[in-house]
């Protein structure tokens, strides 16, 4: 399988970038070189213009030689069923027999709360109610700019089953650094007894959970229902306790 | 809808001059026929297929028969009399064609033309009946599924060269909101003096116009129209050396619009002017009958000439196209007169100049569904800037009440549109129309203001140019030779296809003309 | 310029209610001081540098001194009396600070405050004089190089986190047409209760606001301004826990605009409301004196609240910001009141709704250079759609006469702006302003039409909300606790920094206040 | 050297493409796979939407790992000086002692004449007059849709020194095919005695001359002066004839 411009298999892609060289034939040559290294062959520099003194912006079109191997695509297939709020409540109630304690926050200096609010607050997201709506969950949203030690402390104090953390600012990989710090701090403070760690944000790659030391990563466009269903899957025993 | 109050006297004078300037051309068309007009007659009578023996089997029987008639008795009587005279002893057109292939057919002009006339009329009438039935069917489908909910209609092109790639792309475009799909043609087709046959997959930058391709796409769009509950219109091109025949195929396969300009082929394909005007009139009569909306090509001038300096040539051409179309029986609702958003975006006030030009056209042709063409010439490989410019084009269309909005593609300067280009372009249109589609309620260019003044300047220049054209005995033909349109000069005797034109003899007979003129649709 | 005729009675009532609603807050600010206000006094008197011994050497001397005073005599008298009393025996502020560092400084309230007052006044006056000189210098440079040739001014952000990357990017942006450069701040700075020192290269999604960074960028923009023959304005943020100090640094380094909102820190950084209102008033007095234009933050509400449903909260906040700014000595030309193009583009008529909101603000504040913010919330990773939306934002800015146009970035939902994003964004602005900048001449929303009705609906809702706020004894502070703005609730005693607030004693003395109140600029 | 987003060396690029798969996690995975194959690492799928039934459009941002090696950029450095019209005329007049015969056309079914007109017609391009303006050149512009045999015939008949051909339509590499046909036909018909062959058009890569069998290829934005200077360089003897 290849990208599709207007004919099956044509491999056509568009790309744009800036190189730190002044405009001119050398710059165009450099852009073509990069395009070739990206596997675009033939590549057409269809537009370029200088930016400031020593930069040139390019638009390149062309055909990538790479094949996409769909079989090799590793998809985080949802390993758990999508439940309705009623089902989530029922599962917690019958199989856990106490409420599920969920703690949410934005850590580091990140003040973007809209994402975590979308998951937690009653109002919810994309037509789905947030976790506060779930009768069997006990949700506390600590808001933004919460430090990791504060969060560990709160998790302990409230005996949180799950800690949900949002990270939206990604410049210089701040989100990755903060997540690693989070995982490290919980490991150190609570070891095996640590709560389930769930992070989310628009620029996360859901495949990175293990690498970051957390249990689950949610990306762009996550809905509260998905999160609730995951929490049931991860925290609620399969069977009713005897 | 925002309208400019145009100077009524100037408008009246412009129309009068256009009629005068076009008169010599109408006269020419009435007194001549062409190989393609005659082939169109045979197509209406049901002759299809190609001669399997000649070349690679690509030469249609209609060409073989018309050429044979011309060789044996000349073209000046039309082919109907010699052909149906030859058929007098019975047998089908198809059989006669095979005799032509075998070299055994003999043609002559009958002494008593009546039997041949009657037979020809009856044969051609079956084709006309099919066209009429298609028109009725279109009305039915529109009544059933409904027309697009709003103006302008969204018009999109597909251009893969392969009808089987075109079809899914056209369907995707319709699902994404296109009201009209145009299949543009392969680069070479307009200079072919025959219409290819069958489903084709080998066009360059466009797909061949063939009866079968028309049929396939029509069926595909009917399917998607039913699915969407909205009649999706199909467009192709009646231009080039086979304009009359393609018009007939369009009528037979229920196309809804055809690109069909009085001068495009002359200027941009170097087709002989006489040939063009004769073919033109016949094709427009077919369109009139078929209830097809024509799209004229004034937008093209602005790709070679400057859109500010030569704005008045667009107006002149629109007036000429109008008068020629009326003469051929087309009604105002069928006149998709062309104009375009082609002013260099670096020109100060370029957007307001565009609005002035667009409002002028709107004001001059209040009942015509103007065809509003997107920027092409000043599109560059900067696809971001191009996407923005297309957005402003869409806005201008909405502000000035255009009827048919040809959707601009961000890759205009790069490639024929990709699937994604078309989809992004439709998103652009949707945003603009939904967010600002009613902005015309707040748009009120003041009398004597920049826009009003500009519109009147262009109109005045148009009248001055029309005066010069009308004063010349050859009228329009001379103006074309002078390079008036698209700064391209074409002499009356130059260009391709002149040898396919014949002055009609006194006894000439064309049953299609007769039928179409008799019952004006 | 297109204006809406607003209902005069409604407007008058709105202003009166805003004044009433703000009164408790003004009262609060007049009767309190904060650690940052006091540190600002020391900064005006010339105290700089950090304690090299503490932590990593990042704690400024002004913090050390104010904390020491607070520990020893409390903050309620202000620091001026104890500090200049301690200096009575001679010695510089710097030396005193070092004594604080060494733990040897002793502070007390003098029985006769006059000598300390006089000394403090003289010291602080040198800072005020530098601010005055900067203001004069700005006027000189503007006279020399000239102001931007047109409105709106083009405002661009840089955000690399590294002042040495910011500088070339800012210069490139100025060369490409930016009139105003804003260096946005690192995510963490607003919660720091000190101002970092020196040139910094380690911010996240923004660069620290420090005196040295201000100086470096100011010099770089002066250079490029001279090169371009156009005074290039510099903007930063007087917000967060150190608002008063940053305002002082801005005055000392000749910044031209400062983000400075009455409520932003409360709502979006969870800073204590009392702390904010006290800091706010002082910082605005500094801005008034320095001839700095403030930019308020109403746009931010629309990132958390819906831009249609909560449009009236923007209006209410603008009116409150206006009344608070006037009280602090700012003039109308200094009020860059914020609003934004944040309506979901999928909402029908979204563009016309935006126009209605923008015209309402324009009509309410005819002499303020409104700050028009681009779409952010409904920007997505579809950078093509985003580029188009930004174009329509630019058009709305031009149609409604906005004063300061914050340039939108197609990568809004993706990354902090790249060099190329900024360049493309400026191309977008240039196209729109050059092609359609005068379209307002043709733009005349009719009385009683969609736009007029919408504007009046919002104004009416604003008055209703103001009535509710004014009726409450705590006024604005209560409204904030109720979640009126940006659907965010903040209680009067919650949030960061409350412990840095002190009620002023009868003998309190603040020489900066005195000097700024005396000679109203 | 690497692409520049907002920090030296960050390698940031933007790309967009369509894959023939319906939207969903698998599609996103496929897009990431392609991005990785293009060397974008980490890659962020920042936008995707379905087109029709079975296609998904993606916008991807990320950092390419490739380095651009400026030294390896092969630039067609102009091997000849840029001359003014006066200098061109003088060179032809003094060193060739007859006018230079130039023939221009658009071949194949390509009807785009604006490009060749820009080079040849008086009016010119970008403020420079076209070759018709040069006193010492004899220019004939045959227009569009000229067949290769016609062109060979005309070149012979007029004893053309140079044949200038424009190709704008590039779908299915029509321009390359037509150029190869042109070169072949001239080689066959005239061998070594063939005129100088120059092709141009917006999508040509100037580095392809040899491969296409012509003497020179001009791309996007060529000006008449560049072409005139090249013609002098290629056709006019270095020294005055004795
Ligand atoms: C709203 C907004 C703000 C508001 C925030 C208000 C608030 N209370 O949250 C205000 C105006 C205050 C703001 C300020 C700043 N912002 Co801001 N902001 C945005 C904006 C416009 C929208 C973000 C948003 O609300 N999205 C809607 C929510 C619903 O989507 P979401 O966050 O992706 O969440 C979804 C999923 O990701 C997921 N999810 C998210 N978190 C979690 C957590 C869990 C546990 C789970 C399961 C799921 C999950 O589920 C959610 C629902 O699907 C974006 C641009 C954009 N269009 O994206 C910039 C943006 C995020 N901001 C940015 C920046 C840089 C800033 C500032 C740092 C700028 C500055 N220096 O002044 C400041 C400071 C903020 C700080 N200290 O963090 C950058 C970040 C760049 C980067 N990639 O690093 C962006 C991308 C803009 C840009 N291009 O520069 N911002
Ligand atoms: C104007 C135009 C037309 C006009 C042409 C009028 C005319 N007499 O030339 C009209 C309207 C007739 C037209 C028709 C068609 N067009 Co057209 N058209 C364009 C358009 C808008 C501009 C081209 C142009 O004039 N550029 C300006 C000139 C000055 O630039 P240039 O050609 O690049 O030339 C410069 C250099 O390349 C160089 N150069 C060029 N030639 C030569 C030769 C030599 C010897 C040298 C030294 C230098 C040189 O120097 C020039 C000056 O710098 C482009 C889109 C765009 N914005 O680029 C589409 C475009 C070229 N057309 C296109 C198509 C597909 C068609 C049609 C085939 C569509 C159809 N099926 O109906 C038709 C048929 C034409 C045919 N048979 O060839 C496509 C080609 C796609 C592709 N890459 O394959 C384009 C890119 C549009 C698109 N995206 O679909 N078109
Ligand atoms: C009026 C008109 N006719 C015909 C055509 C198509 O050209 P061709 O006939 O070469 O397919 C166009 C192209 O845009 C046109 O505008
Ligand atoms: C009014 C106002 N103040 C301040 C800021 C910046 O936030 P911070 O103080 O966290 O740097 C913004 C951000 O956009 C703002 O709008």
PDB file of C-alpha atoms in Angstrom, chain B residues 312-415:
ATOM      1  CA  UNK B 312     -13.643  44.555 -20.442  1.00  0.00           C
ATOM      2  CA  UNK B 313     -12.835  41.816 -22.976  1.00  0.00           C
ATOM      3  CA  UNK B 314     -14.513  39.382 -20.625  1.00  0.00           C
ATOM      4  CA  UNK B 315     -17.626  41.526 -20.609  1.00  0.00           C
ATOM      5  CA  UNK B 316     -17.577  41.836 -24.383  1.00  0.00           C
ATOM      6  CA  UNK B 317     -17.205  38.100 -24.798  1.00  0.00           C
ATOM      7  CA  UNK B 318     -20.035  37.419 -22.352  1.00  0.00           C
ATOM      8  CA  UNK B 319     -22.306  39.700 -24.372  1.00  0.00           C
ATOM      9  CA  UNK B 320     -21.300  37.961 -27.591  1.00  0.00           C
ATOM     10  CA  UNK B 321     -21.788  34.520 -26.087  1.00  0.00           C
ATOM     11  CA  UNK B 322     -25.185  35.620 -24.883  1.00  0.00           C
ATOM     12  CA  UNK B 323     -26.375  36.890 -28.207  1.00  0.00           C
ATOM     13  CA  UNK B 324     -25.084  33.820 -30.060  1.00  0.00           C
ATOM     14  CA  UNK B 325     -26.659  31.529 -27.478  1.00  0.00           C
ATOM     15  CA  UNK B 326     -30.034  33.220 -27.716  1.00  0.00           C
ATOM     16  CA  UNK B 327     -29.924  32.955 -31.462  1.00  0.00           C
ATOM     17  CA  UNK B 328     -29.313  29.197 -31.150  1.00  0.00           C
ATOM     18  CA  UNK B 329     -32.334  28.830 -28.891  1.00  0.00           C
ATOM     19  CA  UNK B 330     -30.768  28.768 -25.443  1.00  0.00           C
ATOM     20  CA  UNK B 331     -32.633  30.464 -22.649  1.00  0.00           C
ATOM     21  CA  UNK B 332     -31.143  32.688 -19.991  1.00  0.00           C
ATOM     22  CA  UNK B 333     -31.175  29.973 -17.332  1.00  0.00           C
ATOM     23  CA  UNK B 334     -28.928  27.928 -19.587  1.00  0.00           C
ATOM     24  CA  UNK B 335     -26.205  30.556 -19.860  1.00  0.00           C
ATOM     25  CA  UNK B 336     -23.393  29.743 -17.488  1.00  0.00           C
ATOM     26  CA  UNK B 337     -21.387  32.721 -18.669  1.00  0.00           C
ATOM     27  CA  UNK B 338     -17.796  32.503 -17.519  1.00  0.00           C
ATOM     28  CA  UNK B 339     -15.685  34.864 -15.523  1.00  0.00           C
ATOM     29  CA  UNK B 340     -12.866  34.417 -13.068  1.00  0.00           C
ATOM     30  CA  UNK B 341     -10.994  35.558 -10.012  1.00  0.00           C
ATOM     31  CA  UNK B 342      -7.666  36.054 -11.744  1.00  0.00           C
ATOM     32  CA  UNK B 343      -6.383  39.426 -10.612  1.00  0.00           C
ATOM     33  CA  UNK B 344      -2.826  39.316  -9.355  1.00  0.00           C
ATOM     34  CA  UNK B 345      -3.266  39.125  -5.579  1.00  0.00           C
ATOM     35  CA  UNK B 346      -0.377  41.549  -5.188  1.00  0.00           C
ATOM     36  CA  UNK B 347      -2.396  44.317  -6.867  1.00  0.00           C
ATOM     37  CA  UNK B 348      -3.682  46.757  -4.245  1.00  0.00           C
ATOM     38  CA  UNK B 349      -7.411  46.355  -3.590  1.00  0.00           C
ATOM     39  CA  UNK B 350      -7.377  43.179  -5.691  1.00  0.00           C
ATOM     40  CA  UNK B 351     -10.283  41.674  -3.800  1.00  0.00           C
ATOM     41  CA  UNK B 352     -12.472  44.711  -4.262  1.00  0.00           C
ATOM     42  CA  UNK B 353     -11.616  44.820  -7.942  1.00  0.00           C
ATOM     43  CA  UNK B 354     -12.743  41.216  -8.185  1.00  0.00           C
ATOM     44  CA  UNK B 355     -15.985  42.114  -6.467  1.00  0.00           C
ATOM     45  CA  UNK B 356     -16.535  44.951  -8.924  1.00  0.00           C
ATOM     46  CA  UNK B 357     -16.022  42.674 -11.918  1.00  0.00           C
ATOM     47  CA  UNK B 358     -18.201  39.962 -10.470  1.00  0.00           C
ATOM     48  CA  UNK B 359     -20.993  42.380  -9.657  1.00  0.00           C
ATOM     49  CA  UNK B 360     -20.832  43.821 -13.141  1.00  0.00           C
ATOM     50  CA  UNK B 361     -21.436  40.390 -14.642  1.00  0.00           C
ATOM     51  CA  UNK B 362     -24.173  39.730 -12.115  1.00  0.00           C
ATOM     52  CA  UNK B 363     -25.839  43.008 -12.966  1.00  0.00           C
ATOM     53  CA  UNK B 364     -25.589  42.527 -16.720  1.00  0.00           C
ATOM     54  CA  UNK B 365     -26.954  38.988 -16.731  1.00  0.00           C
ATOM     55  CA  UNK B 366     -29.392  38.802 -13.860  1.00  0.00           C
ATOM     56  CA  UNK B 367     -31.042  35.574 -15.027  1.00  0.00           C
ATOM     57  CA  UNK B 368     -27.950  33.655 -16.065  1.00  0.00           C
ATOM     58  CA  UNK B 369     -26.295  31.145 -13.688  1.00  0.00           C
ATOM     59  CA  UNK B 370     -22.850  32.725 -13.956  1.00  0.00           C
ATOM     60  CA  UNK B 371     -19.906  30.357 -13.785  1.00  0.00           C
ATOM     61  CA  UNK B 372     -17.343  31.732 -11.356  1.00  0.00           C
ATOM     62  CA  UNK B 373     -13.849  30.368 -11.937  1.00  0.00           C
ATOM     63  CA  UNK B 374     -11.174  30.217  -9.240  1.00  0.00           C
ATOM     64  CA  UNK B 375      -7.689  31.691  -9.341  1.00  0.00           C
ATOM     65  CA  UNK B 376      -5.289  29.692 -11.483  1.00  0.00           C
ATOM     66  CA  UNK B 377      -2.753  32.023 -13.012  1.00  0.00           C
ATOM     67  CA  UNK B 378      -1.540  33.509  -9.762  1.00  0.00           C
ATOM     68  CA  UNK B 379      -1.640  30.300  -7.855  1.00  0.00           C
ATOM     69  CA  UNK B 380       1.864  29.156  -7.034  1.00  0.00           C
ATOM     70  CA  UNK B 381       3.410  26.170  -5.323  1.00  0.00           C
ATOM     71  CA  UNK B 382       2.732  27.940  -2.023  1.00  0.00           C
ATOM     72  CA  UNK B 383      -0.242  25.747  -1.293  1.00  0.00           C
ATOM     73  CA  UNK B 384      -1.021  27.567   1.937  1.00  0.00           C
ATOM     74  CA  UNK B 385      -1.307  30.927   0.209  1.00  0.00           C
ATOM     75  CA  UNK B 386      -3.297  29.217  -2.517  1.00  0.00           C
ATOM     76  CA  UNK B 387      -5.754  27.769  -0.045  1.00  0.00           C
ATOM     77  CA  UNK B 388      -6.302  31.231   1.392  1.00  0.00           C
ATOM     78  CA  UNK B 389      -6.779  32.788  -2.029  1.00  0.00           C
ATOM     79  CA  UNK B 390      -9.338  30.133  -2.869  1.00  0.00           C
ATOM     80  CA  UNK B 391     -11.165  31.051   0.326  1.00  0.00           C
ATOM     81  CA  UNK B 392     -11.406  34.659  -0.753  1.00  0.00           C
ATOM     82  CA  UNK B 393     -12.554  33.523  -4.172  1.00  0.00           C
ATOM     83  CA  UNK B 394     -15.315  31.546  -2.484  1.00  0.00           C
ATOM     84  CA  UNK B 395     -16.244  34.585  -0.445  1.00  0.00           C
ATOM     85  CA  UNK B 396     -16.411  36.758  -3.542  1.00  0.00           C
ATOM     86  CA  UNK B 397     -18.683  34.171  -5.129  1.00  0.00           C
ATOM     87  CA  UNK B 398     -21.033  34.288  -2.170  1.00  0.00           C
ATOM     88  CA  UNK B 399     -20.974  38.069  -1.877  1.00  0.00           C
ATOM     89  CA  UNK B 400     -21.819  38.599  -5.533  1.00  0.00           C
ATOM     90  CA  UNK B 401     -24.396  35.893  -6.067  1.00  0.00           C
ATOM     91  CA  UNK B 402     -22.608  33.646  -8.524  1.00  0.00           C
ATOM     92  CA  UNK B 403     -24.549  30.659  -9.808  1.00  0.00           C
ATOM     93  CA  UNK B 404     -21.897  28.009 -10.329  1.00  0.00           C
ATOM     94  CA  UNK B 405     -18.801  27.992  -8.211  1.00  0.00           C
ATOM     95  CA  UNK B 406     -15.905  26.128  -9.705  1.00  0.00           C
ATOM     96  CA  UNK B 407     -13.931  24.922  -6.758  1.00  0.00           C
ATOM     97  CA  UNK B 408     -10.304  26.069  -6.685  1.00  0.00           C
ATOM     98  CA  UNK B 409      -7.527  23.675  -5.779  1.00  0.00           C
ATOM     99  CA  UNK B 410      -4.544  24.555  -3.652  1.00  0.00           C
ATOM    100  CA  UNK B 411      -2.345  22.474  -5.956  1.00  0.00           C
ATOM    101  CA  UNK B 412      -3.435  24.425  -9.041  1.00  0.00           C
ATOM    102  CA  UNK B 413       0.162  25.251  -9.960  1.00  0.00           C
ATOM    103  CA  UNK B 414       1.433  21.788  -9.176  1.00  0.00           C
ATOM    104  CA  UNK B 415      -0.599  18.819 -10.311  1.00  0.00           C
TER     105      UNK B 415
END
